[in-house]
CSV table of C-alpha atoms and ligand atoms in Angstrom, one decimal:
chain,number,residue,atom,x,y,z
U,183,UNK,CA,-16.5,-3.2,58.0
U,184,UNK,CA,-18.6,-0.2,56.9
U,185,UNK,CA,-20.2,-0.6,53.2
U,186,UNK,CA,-17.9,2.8,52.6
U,187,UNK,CA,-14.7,1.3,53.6
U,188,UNK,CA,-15.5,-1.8,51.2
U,189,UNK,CA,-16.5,0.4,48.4
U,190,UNK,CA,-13.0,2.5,48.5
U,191,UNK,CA,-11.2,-0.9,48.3
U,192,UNK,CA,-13.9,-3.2,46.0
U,193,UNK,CA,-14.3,-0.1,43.9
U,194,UNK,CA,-9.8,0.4,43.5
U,195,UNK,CA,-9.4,-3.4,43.2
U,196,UNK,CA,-11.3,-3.3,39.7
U,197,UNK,CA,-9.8,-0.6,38.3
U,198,UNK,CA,-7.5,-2.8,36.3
U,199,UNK,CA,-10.4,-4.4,34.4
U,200,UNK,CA,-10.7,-2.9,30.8
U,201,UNK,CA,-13.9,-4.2,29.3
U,202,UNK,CA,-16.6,-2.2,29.2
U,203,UNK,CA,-16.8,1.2,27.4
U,204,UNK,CA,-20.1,1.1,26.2
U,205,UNK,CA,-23.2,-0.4,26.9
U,206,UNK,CA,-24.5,-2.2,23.3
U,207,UNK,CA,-28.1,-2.0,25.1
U,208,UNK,CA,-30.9,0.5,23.9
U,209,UNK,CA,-33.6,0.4,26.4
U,210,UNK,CA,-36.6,3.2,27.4
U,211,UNK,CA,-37.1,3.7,30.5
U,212,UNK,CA,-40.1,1.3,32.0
U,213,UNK,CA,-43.4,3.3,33.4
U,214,UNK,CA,-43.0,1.4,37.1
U,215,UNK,CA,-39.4,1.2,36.9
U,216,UNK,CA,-36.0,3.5,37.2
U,217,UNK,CA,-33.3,3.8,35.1
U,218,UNK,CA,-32.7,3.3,31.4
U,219,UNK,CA,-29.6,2.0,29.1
U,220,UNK,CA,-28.2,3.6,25.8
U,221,UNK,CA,-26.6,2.5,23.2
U,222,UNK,CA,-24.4,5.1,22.8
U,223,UNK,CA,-22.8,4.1,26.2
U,224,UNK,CA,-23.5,5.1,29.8
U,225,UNK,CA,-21.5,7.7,31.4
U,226,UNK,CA,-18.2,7.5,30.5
U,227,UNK,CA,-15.2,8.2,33.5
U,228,UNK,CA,-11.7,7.6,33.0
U,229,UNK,CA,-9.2,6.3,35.4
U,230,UNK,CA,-5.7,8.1,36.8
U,231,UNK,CA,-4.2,5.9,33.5
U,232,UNK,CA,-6.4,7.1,31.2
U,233,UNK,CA,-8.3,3.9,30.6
U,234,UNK,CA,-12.3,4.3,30.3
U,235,UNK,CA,-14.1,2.9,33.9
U,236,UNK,CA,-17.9,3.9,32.8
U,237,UNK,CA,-20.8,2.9,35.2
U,238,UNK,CA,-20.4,2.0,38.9
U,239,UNK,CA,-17.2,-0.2,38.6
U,240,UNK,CA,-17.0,-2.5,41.4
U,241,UNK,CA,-15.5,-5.8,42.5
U,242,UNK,CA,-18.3,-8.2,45.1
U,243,UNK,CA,-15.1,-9.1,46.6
U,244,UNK,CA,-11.4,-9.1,46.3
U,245,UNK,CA,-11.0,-12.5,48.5
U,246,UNK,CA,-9.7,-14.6,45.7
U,247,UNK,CA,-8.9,-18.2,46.0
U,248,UNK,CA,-6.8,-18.2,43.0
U,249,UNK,CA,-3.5,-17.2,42.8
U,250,UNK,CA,-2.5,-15.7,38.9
U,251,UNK,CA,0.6,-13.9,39.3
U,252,UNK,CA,-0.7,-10.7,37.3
U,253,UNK,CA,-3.5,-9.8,39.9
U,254,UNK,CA,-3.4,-7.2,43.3
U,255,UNK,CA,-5.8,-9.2,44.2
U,256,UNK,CA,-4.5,-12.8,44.1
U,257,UNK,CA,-4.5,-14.9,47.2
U,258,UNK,CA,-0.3,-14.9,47.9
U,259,UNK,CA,-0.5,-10.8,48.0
U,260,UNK,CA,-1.1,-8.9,51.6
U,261,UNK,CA,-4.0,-6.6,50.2
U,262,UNK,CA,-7.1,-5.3,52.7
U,263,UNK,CA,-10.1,-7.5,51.9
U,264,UNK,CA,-13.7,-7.2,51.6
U,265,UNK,CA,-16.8,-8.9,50.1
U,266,UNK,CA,-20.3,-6.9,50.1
U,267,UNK,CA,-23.0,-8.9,50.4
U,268,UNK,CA,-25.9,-8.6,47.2
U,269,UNK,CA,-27.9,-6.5,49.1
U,270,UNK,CA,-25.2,-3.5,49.5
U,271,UNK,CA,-24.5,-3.8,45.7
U,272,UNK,CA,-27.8,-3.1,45.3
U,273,UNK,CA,-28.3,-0.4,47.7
U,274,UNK,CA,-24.7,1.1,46.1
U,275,UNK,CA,-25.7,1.1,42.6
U,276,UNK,CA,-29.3,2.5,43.6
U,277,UNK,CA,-28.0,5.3,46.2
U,278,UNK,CA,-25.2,6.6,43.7
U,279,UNK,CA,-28.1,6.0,40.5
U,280,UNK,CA,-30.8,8.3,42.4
U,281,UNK,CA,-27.7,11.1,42.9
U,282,UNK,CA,-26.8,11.0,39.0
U,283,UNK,CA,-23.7,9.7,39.9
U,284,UNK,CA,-23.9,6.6,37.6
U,285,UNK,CA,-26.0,5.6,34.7
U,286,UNK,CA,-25.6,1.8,35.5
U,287,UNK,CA,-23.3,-1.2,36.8
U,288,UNK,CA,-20.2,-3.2,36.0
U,289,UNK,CA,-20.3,-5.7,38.2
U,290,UNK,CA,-17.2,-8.3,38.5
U,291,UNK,CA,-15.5,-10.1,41.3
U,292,UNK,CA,-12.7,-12.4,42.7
U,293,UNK,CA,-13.7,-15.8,43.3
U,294,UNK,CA,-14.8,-16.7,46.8
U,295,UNK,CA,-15.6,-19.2,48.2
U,296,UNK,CA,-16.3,-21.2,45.0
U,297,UNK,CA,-17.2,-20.1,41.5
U,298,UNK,CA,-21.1,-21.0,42.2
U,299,UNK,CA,-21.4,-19.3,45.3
U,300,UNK,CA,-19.4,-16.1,43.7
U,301,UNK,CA,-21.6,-16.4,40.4
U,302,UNK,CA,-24.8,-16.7,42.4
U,303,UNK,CA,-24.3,-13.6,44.8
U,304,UNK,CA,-23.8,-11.7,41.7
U,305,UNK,CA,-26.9,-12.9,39.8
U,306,UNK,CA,-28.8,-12.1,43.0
U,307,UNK,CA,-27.7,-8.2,42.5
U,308,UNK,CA,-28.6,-8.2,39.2
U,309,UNK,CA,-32.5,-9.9,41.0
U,310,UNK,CA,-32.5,-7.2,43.5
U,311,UNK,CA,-31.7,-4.5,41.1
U,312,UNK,CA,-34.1,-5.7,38.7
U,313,UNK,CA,-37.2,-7.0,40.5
U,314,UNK,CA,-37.1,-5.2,44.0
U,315,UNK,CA,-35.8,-2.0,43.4
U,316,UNK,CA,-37.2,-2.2,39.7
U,317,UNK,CA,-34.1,-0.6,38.2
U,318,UNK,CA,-34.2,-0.8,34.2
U,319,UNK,CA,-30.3,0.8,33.9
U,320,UNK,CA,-27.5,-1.3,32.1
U,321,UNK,CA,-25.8,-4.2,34.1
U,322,UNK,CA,-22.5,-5.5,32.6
U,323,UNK,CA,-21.5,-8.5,34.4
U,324,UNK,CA,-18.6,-10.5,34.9
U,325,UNK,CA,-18.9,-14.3,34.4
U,326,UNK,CA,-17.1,-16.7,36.7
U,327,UNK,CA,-15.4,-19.5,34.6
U,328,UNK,CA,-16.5,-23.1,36.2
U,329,UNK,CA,-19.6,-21.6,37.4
U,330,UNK,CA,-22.9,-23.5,36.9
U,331,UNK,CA,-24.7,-23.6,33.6
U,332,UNK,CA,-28.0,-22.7,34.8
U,333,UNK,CA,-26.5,-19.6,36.8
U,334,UNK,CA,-24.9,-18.1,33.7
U,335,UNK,CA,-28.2,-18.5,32.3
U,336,UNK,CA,-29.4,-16.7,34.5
U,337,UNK,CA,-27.7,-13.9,34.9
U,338,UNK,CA,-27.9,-13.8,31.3
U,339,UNK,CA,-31.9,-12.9,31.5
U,340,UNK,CA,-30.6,-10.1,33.9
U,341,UNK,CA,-27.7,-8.4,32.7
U,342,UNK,CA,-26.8,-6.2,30.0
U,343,UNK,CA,-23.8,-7.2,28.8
U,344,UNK,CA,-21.8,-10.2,30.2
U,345,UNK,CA,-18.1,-11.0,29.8
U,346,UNK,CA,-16.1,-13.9,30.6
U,347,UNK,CA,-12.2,-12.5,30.7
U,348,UNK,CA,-9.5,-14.7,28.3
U,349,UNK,CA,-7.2,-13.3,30.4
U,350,UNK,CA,-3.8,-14.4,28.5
U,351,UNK,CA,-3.6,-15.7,25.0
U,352,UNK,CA,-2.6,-18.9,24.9
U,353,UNK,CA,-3.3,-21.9,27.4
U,354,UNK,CA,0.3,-22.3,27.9
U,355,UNK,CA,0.6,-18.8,29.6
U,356,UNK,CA,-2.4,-19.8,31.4
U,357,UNK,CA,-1.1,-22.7,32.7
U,358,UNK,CA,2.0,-21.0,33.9
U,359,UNK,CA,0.3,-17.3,35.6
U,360,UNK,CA,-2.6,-18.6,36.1
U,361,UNK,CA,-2.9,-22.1,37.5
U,362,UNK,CA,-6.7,-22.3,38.5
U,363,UNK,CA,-7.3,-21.3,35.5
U,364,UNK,CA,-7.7,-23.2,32.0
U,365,UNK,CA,-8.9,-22.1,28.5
U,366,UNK,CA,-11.4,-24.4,28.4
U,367,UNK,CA,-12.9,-23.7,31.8
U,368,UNK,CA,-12.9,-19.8,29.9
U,369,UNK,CA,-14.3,-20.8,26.3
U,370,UNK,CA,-17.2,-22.9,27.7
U,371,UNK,CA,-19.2,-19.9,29.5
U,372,UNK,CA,-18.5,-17.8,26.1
U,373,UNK,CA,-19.7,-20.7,24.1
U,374,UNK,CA,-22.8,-21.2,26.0
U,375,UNK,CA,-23.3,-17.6,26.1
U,376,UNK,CA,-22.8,-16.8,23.0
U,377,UNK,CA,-24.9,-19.9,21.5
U,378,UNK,CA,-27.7,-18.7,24.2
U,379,UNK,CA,-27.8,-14.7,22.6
U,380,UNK,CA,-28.6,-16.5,19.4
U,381,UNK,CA,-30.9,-19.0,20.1
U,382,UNK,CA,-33.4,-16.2,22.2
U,383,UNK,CA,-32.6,-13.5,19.4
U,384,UNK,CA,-34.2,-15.9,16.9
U,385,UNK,CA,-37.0,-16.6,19.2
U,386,UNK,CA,-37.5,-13.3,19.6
U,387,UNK,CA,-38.2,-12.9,16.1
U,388,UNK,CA,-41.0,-15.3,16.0
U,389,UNK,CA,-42.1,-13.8,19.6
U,390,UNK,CA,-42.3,-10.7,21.2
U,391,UNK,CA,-42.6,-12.7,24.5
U,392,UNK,CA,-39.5,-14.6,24.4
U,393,UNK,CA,-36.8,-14.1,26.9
U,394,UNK,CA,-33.9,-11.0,26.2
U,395,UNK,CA,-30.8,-12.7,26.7
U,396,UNK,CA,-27.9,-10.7,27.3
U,397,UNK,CA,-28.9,-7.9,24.5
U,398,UNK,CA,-25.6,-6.4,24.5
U,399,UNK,CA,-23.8,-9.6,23.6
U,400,UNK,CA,-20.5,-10.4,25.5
U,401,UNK,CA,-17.4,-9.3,25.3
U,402,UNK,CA,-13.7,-10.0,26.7
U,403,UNK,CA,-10.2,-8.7,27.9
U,404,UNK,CA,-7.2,-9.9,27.2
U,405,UNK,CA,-3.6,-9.2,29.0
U,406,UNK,CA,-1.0,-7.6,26.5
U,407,UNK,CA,2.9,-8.0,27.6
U,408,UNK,CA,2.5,-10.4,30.7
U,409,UNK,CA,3.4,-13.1,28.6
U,410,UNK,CA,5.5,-13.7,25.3
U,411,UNK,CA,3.0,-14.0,22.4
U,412,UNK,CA,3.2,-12.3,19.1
U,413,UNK,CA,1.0,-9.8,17.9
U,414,UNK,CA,-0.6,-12.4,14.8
U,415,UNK,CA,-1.2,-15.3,17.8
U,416,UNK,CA,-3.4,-12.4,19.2
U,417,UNK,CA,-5.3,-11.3,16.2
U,418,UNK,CA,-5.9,-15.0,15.3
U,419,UNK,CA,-7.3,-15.8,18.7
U,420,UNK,CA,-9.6,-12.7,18.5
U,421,UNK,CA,-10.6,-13.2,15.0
U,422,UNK,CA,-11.9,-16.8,16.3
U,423,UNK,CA,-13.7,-15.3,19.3
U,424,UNK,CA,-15.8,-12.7,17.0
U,425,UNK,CA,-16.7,-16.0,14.3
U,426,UNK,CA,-17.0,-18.5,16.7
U,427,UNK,CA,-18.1,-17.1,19.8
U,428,UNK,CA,-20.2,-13.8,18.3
U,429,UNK,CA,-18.2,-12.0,20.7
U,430,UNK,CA,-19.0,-8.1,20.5
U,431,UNK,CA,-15.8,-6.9,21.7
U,432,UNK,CA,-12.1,-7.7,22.4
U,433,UNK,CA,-10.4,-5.4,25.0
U,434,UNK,CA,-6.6,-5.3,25.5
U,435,UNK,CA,-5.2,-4.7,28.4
U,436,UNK,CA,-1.7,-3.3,28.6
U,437,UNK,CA,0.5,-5.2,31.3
U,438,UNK,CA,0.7,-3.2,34.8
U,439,UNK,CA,3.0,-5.0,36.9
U,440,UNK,CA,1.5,-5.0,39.8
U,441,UNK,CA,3.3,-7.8,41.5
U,442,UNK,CA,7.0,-8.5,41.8
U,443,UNK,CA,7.0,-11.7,40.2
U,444,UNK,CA,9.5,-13.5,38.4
U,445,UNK,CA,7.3,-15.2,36.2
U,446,UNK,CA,6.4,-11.5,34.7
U,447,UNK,CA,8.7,-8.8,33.2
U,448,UNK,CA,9.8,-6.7,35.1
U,449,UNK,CA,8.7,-4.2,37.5
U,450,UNK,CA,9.4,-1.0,36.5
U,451,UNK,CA,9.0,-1.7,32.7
U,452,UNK,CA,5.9,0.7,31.0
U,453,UNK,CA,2.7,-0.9,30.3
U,454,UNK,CA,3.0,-1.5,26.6
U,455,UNK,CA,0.4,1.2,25.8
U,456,UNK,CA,1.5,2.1,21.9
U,457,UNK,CA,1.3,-2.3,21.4
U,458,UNK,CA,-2.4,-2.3,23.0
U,459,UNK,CA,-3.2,1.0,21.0
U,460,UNK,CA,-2.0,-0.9,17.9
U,461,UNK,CA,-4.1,-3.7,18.4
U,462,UNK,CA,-7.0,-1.9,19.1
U,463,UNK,CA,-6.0,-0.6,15.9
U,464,UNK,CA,-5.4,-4.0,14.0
U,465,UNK,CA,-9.0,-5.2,15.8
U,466,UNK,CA,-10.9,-2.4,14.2
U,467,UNK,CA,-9.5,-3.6,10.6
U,468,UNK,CA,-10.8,-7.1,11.7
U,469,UNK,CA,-14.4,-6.1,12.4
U,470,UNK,CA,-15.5,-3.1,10.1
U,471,UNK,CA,-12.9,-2.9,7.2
U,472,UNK,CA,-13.2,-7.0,6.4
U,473,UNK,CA,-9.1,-7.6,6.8
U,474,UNK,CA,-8.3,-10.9,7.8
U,475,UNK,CA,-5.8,-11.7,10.3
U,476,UNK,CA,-3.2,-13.2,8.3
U,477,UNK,CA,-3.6,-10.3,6.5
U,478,UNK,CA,-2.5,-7.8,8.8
U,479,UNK,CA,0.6,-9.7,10.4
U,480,UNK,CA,2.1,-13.4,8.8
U,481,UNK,CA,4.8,-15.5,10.4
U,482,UNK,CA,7.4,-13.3,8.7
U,483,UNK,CA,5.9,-10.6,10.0
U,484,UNK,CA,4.4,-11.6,13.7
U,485,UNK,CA,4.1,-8.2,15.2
U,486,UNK,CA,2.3,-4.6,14.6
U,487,UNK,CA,5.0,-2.0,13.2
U,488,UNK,CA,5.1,0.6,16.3
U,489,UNK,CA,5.3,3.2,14.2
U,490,UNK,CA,2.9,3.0,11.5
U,491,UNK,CA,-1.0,1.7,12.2
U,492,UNK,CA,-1.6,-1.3,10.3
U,493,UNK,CA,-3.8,-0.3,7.8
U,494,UNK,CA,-0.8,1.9,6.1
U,495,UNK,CA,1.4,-0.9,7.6
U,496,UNK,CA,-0.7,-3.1,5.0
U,497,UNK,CA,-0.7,-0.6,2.0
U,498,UNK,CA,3.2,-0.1,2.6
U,499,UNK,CA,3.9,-3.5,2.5
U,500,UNK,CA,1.1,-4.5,-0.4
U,501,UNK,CA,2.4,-1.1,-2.8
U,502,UNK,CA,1.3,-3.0,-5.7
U,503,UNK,CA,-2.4,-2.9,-4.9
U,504,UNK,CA,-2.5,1.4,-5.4
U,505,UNK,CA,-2.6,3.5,-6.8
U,506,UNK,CA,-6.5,3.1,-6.9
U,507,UNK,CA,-8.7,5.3,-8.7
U,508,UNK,CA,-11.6,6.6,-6.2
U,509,UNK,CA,-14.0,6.7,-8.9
U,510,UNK,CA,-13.5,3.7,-10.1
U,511,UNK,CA,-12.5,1.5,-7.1
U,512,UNK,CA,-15.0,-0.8,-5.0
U,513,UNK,CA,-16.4,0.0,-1.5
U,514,UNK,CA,-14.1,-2.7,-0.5
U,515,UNK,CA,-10.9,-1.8,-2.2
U,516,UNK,CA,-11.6,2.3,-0.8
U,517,UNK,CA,-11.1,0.6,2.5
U,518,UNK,CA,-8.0,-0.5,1.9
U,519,UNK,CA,-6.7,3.3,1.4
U,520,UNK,CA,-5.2,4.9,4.8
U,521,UNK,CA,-7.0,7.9,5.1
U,522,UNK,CA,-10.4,6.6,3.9
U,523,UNK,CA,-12.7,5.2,6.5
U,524,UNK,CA,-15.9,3.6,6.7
U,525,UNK,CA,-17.8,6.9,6.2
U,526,UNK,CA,-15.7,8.6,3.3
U,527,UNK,CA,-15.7,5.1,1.7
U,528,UNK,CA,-19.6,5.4,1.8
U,529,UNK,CA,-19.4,8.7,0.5
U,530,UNK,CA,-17.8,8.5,-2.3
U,531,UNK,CA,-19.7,5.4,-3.3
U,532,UNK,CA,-22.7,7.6,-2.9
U,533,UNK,CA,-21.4,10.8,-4.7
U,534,UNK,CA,-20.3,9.2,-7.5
U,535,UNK,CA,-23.5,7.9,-8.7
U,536,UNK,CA,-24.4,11.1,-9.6
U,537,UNK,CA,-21.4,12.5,-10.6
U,538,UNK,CA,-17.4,11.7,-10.8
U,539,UNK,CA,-15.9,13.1,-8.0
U,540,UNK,CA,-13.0,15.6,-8.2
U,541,UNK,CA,-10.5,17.0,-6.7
U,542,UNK,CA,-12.3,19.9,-5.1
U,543,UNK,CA,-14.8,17.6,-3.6
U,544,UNK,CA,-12.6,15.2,-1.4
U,545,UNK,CA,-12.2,17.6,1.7
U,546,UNK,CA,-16.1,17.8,1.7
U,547,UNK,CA,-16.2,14.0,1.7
U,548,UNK,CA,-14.0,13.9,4.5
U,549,UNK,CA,-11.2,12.2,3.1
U,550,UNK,CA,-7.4,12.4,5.0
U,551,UNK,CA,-5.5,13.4,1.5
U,552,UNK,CA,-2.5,14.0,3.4
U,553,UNK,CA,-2.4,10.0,3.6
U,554,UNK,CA,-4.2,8.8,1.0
U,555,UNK,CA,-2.9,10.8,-1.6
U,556,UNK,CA,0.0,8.6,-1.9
U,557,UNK,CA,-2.2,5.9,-2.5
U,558,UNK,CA,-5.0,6.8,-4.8
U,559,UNK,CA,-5.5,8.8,-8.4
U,560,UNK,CA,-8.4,10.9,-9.3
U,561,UNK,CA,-9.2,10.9,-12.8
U,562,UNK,CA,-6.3,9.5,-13.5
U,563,UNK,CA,-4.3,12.1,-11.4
U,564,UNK,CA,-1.6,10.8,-8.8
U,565,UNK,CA,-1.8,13.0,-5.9
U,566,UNK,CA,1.4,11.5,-4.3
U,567,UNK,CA,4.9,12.1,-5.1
U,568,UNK,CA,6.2,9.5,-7.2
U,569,UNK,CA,10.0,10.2,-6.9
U,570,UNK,CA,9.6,9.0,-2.7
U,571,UNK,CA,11.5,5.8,-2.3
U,572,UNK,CA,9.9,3.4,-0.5
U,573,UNK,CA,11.8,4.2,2.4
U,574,UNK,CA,10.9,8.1,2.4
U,575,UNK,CA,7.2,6.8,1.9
U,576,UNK,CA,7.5,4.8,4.9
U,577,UNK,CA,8.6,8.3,6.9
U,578,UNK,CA,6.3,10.1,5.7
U,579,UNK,CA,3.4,7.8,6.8
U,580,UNK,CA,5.2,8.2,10.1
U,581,UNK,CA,4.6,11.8,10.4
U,582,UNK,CA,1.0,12.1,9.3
U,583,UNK,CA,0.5,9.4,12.2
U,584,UNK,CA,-2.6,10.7,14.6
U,585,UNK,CA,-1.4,12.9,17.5
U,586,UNK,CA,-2.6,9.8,19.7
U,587,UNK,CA,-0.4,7.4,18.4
U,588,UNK,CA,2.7,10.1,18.5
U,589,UNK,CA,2.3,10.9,22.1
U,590,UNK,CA,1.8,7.3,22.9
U,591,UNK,CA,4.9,6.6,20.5
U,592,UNK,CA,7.3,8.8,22.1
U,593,UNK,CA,6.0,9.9,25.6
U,594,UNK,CA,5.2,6.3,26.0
U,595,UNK,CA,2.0,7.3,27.8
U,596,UNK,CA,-1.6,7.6,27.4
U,597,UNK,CA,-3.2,10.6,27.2
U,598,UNK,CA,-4.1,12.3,30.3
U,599,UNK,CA,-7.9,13.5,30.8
U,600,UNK,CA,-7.2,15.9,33.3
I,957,LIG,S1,-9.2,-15.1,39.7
I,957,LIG,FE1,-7.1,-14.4,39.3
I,957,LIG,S2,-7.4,-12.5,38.2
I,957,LIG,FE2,-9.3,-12.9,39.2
I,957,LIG,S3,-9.2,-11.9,41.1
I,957,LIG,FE3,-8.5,-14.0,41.5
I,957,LIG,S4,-6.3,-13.8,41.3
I,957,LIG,FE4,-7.1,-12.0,40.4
């Protein structure tokens, strides 16, 4: 089969994989070599769904032994086939880098043959790219759960970025969609990989010579809807992967049925886009505005209001905590008003040492008064209405919602790019 032919079905048969969108790397350019990585992320492309597919985004083969009943590519399903061999990846990613098609490579596969022989043809890209054809660009690559130690390892001291997929949230759904597969045979790659990042990043700090491993950390996807847990099981499993596993990123994938399975919902049921856009939401609270998981959802309260996102989901249900004055509140309690984020938060802290802030100055500080007015004072002044009821508050959070969350909300699809 020509290498064109395999790239139109390698490069289709990944398009379902959500995790990369940036590159976490920051690298110049080296005086002997090509390329370079950003960390602002590499050229960004979006798919017909919407979903972001940066970098050359390709599968090494879609030949899978495995069988998991969410996959095109599982072994049960009559799909076309291919497998490039390390030497066309690296000629691909080269060619289409030297025509400014693509800033780097994402680089995952299905498992052939066996998980070493799958992991090592990919580290051997990631040795072509790097030492033959000197390229310097970002590499994000896949891990193969069950794959040797010493090949994660190295492909570690070659890539980017690596990421080992969770695939489903619990080892019970695992077990039941995707049989080869086990949690454990997924957590111990991320463990070693995350305890390796560490380990060299300290010993880069007492030596410039030290090995990089893996500078933009690792990070995983997650299926959303393929199988029946709530909303807090998932926040509580990703909070654990960001303390335990110093995991940069969660990505969530909304369901796409691809496969008419009975194990799965239905066929012709939406990809729960507004539920993955929530929990992107929910994920954000988790890592920059220091919410704790059982903070955002409880056992009374397992999933993420549709409607609302769950920082005003929080304030809604917590009332008693606001209103807080802006000139008097911590950096920590700011964050807990909707409509202040991580910036206004700063600014305020930062304006107010020199003066108290009034009302006048909170456009310039780029606060959203049209939600957090029902939340804060200023000077003592309540810039709400206090004669809503709680359940008139609760609309009104509704319609100040982002336009985002709206169209997802009631066209039930992501935005278009084009
Ligand atoms: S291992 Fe499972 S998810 Fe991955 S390609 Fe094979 S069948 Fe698909």
């Amino acid at each position: 089969m020509k290498t064109a032919d395999k790239l139109k079905i390698l490069a289709d048969a990944a398009k379902y994989d959500a995790s990369c969108s940036s590159s976490g790397s920051s690298r110049k350019a080296a005086p002997d070599g090509i390329g370079n990585a950003a960390t602002s992320g590499i050229c960004h492309s979006w798919a017909a769904d919407g979903r972001c597919v940066s970098l050359l985004k390709i599968l090494m083969s879609n030949e899978c032994l495995y069988d998991c009943s969410y996959c095109l590519n599982r072994r049960s399903n009559t799909v076309q086939r291919a497998t490039f061999t390390p030497e066309e990846v690296a000629d691909l990613t080269i060619n289409f880098y030297l025509r400014n098609y693509i800033e780097g490579l994402f680089l995952s596969s299905a498992v052939y043959a066996s998980p070493d022989k799958t992991m090592a043809d990919m580290v051997d890209v990631c040795r072509l790219l790097r030492n033959k054809h000197k390229f310097n660009g970002y590499i994000h690559l896949k891990v193969i759960p069950g794959a040797a130690k010493e090949l994660v390892q190295q492909a570690g001291f070659l890539a980017d970025r690596m990421s080992v997929n969770i695939e489903l949230p619990s080892e019970a759904s695992l077990q039941r969609l995707a049989p080869q597969k086990s949690r454990q045979g997924i957590l111990t790659p991320m463990k070693q990989i995350g305890e390796d990042f560490t380990g060299f990043q300290l010993e880069r700090k007492k030596s410039r010579n030290a090995p990089n491993f893996c500078p933009g950390g690792q990070t995983t996807q997650m299926i959303i809807g393929a199988s029946a847990e709530s909303d807090l099981q998932i926040l509580n499993l990703t909070e654990k992967l960001y303390s335990k596993m110093s995991l940069k990123r969660v990505y969530y994938s909304a369901y796409i049925a691809v496969n008419d399975e009975p194990l799965l919902p239905a066929l012709l049921t939406a990809p729960p886009l507004i539920r993955e856009h929530r929990l992107y939401q929910a994920d954000w609270l988790l890592r920059f505005y220091k919410y704790q998981s059982h903070e955002i959802l409880s056992p009374a309260f397992p999933n993420l209001d549709e409607r609302l996102d769950p920082k005003a989901a929080w304030a809604l249900r917590n009332f008693d905590f606001f209103p807080i004055d802006i000139n008097k509140a911590s950096y920590e309690e700011l964050l807990r008003i909707p409509g202040v984020g991580v910036t206004s938060a700063r600014r305020i802290v930062t304006t107010r040492r020199i003066a108290a802030i009034r009302e006048q100055d909170l456009k310039k500080i780029g606060l959203v008064l049209k939600r957090a007015r029902f939340f804060m004072t200023i000077n003592g002044k309540y810039l709400g209405d206090r004669s809503l009821s709680h359940h008139h508050l609760v609309s009104a959070m509704c319609k100040v919602e982002p336009p985002v969350a709206k169209k997802l909300l009631h066209g039930g699809r992501q935005l278009r790019l084009f």
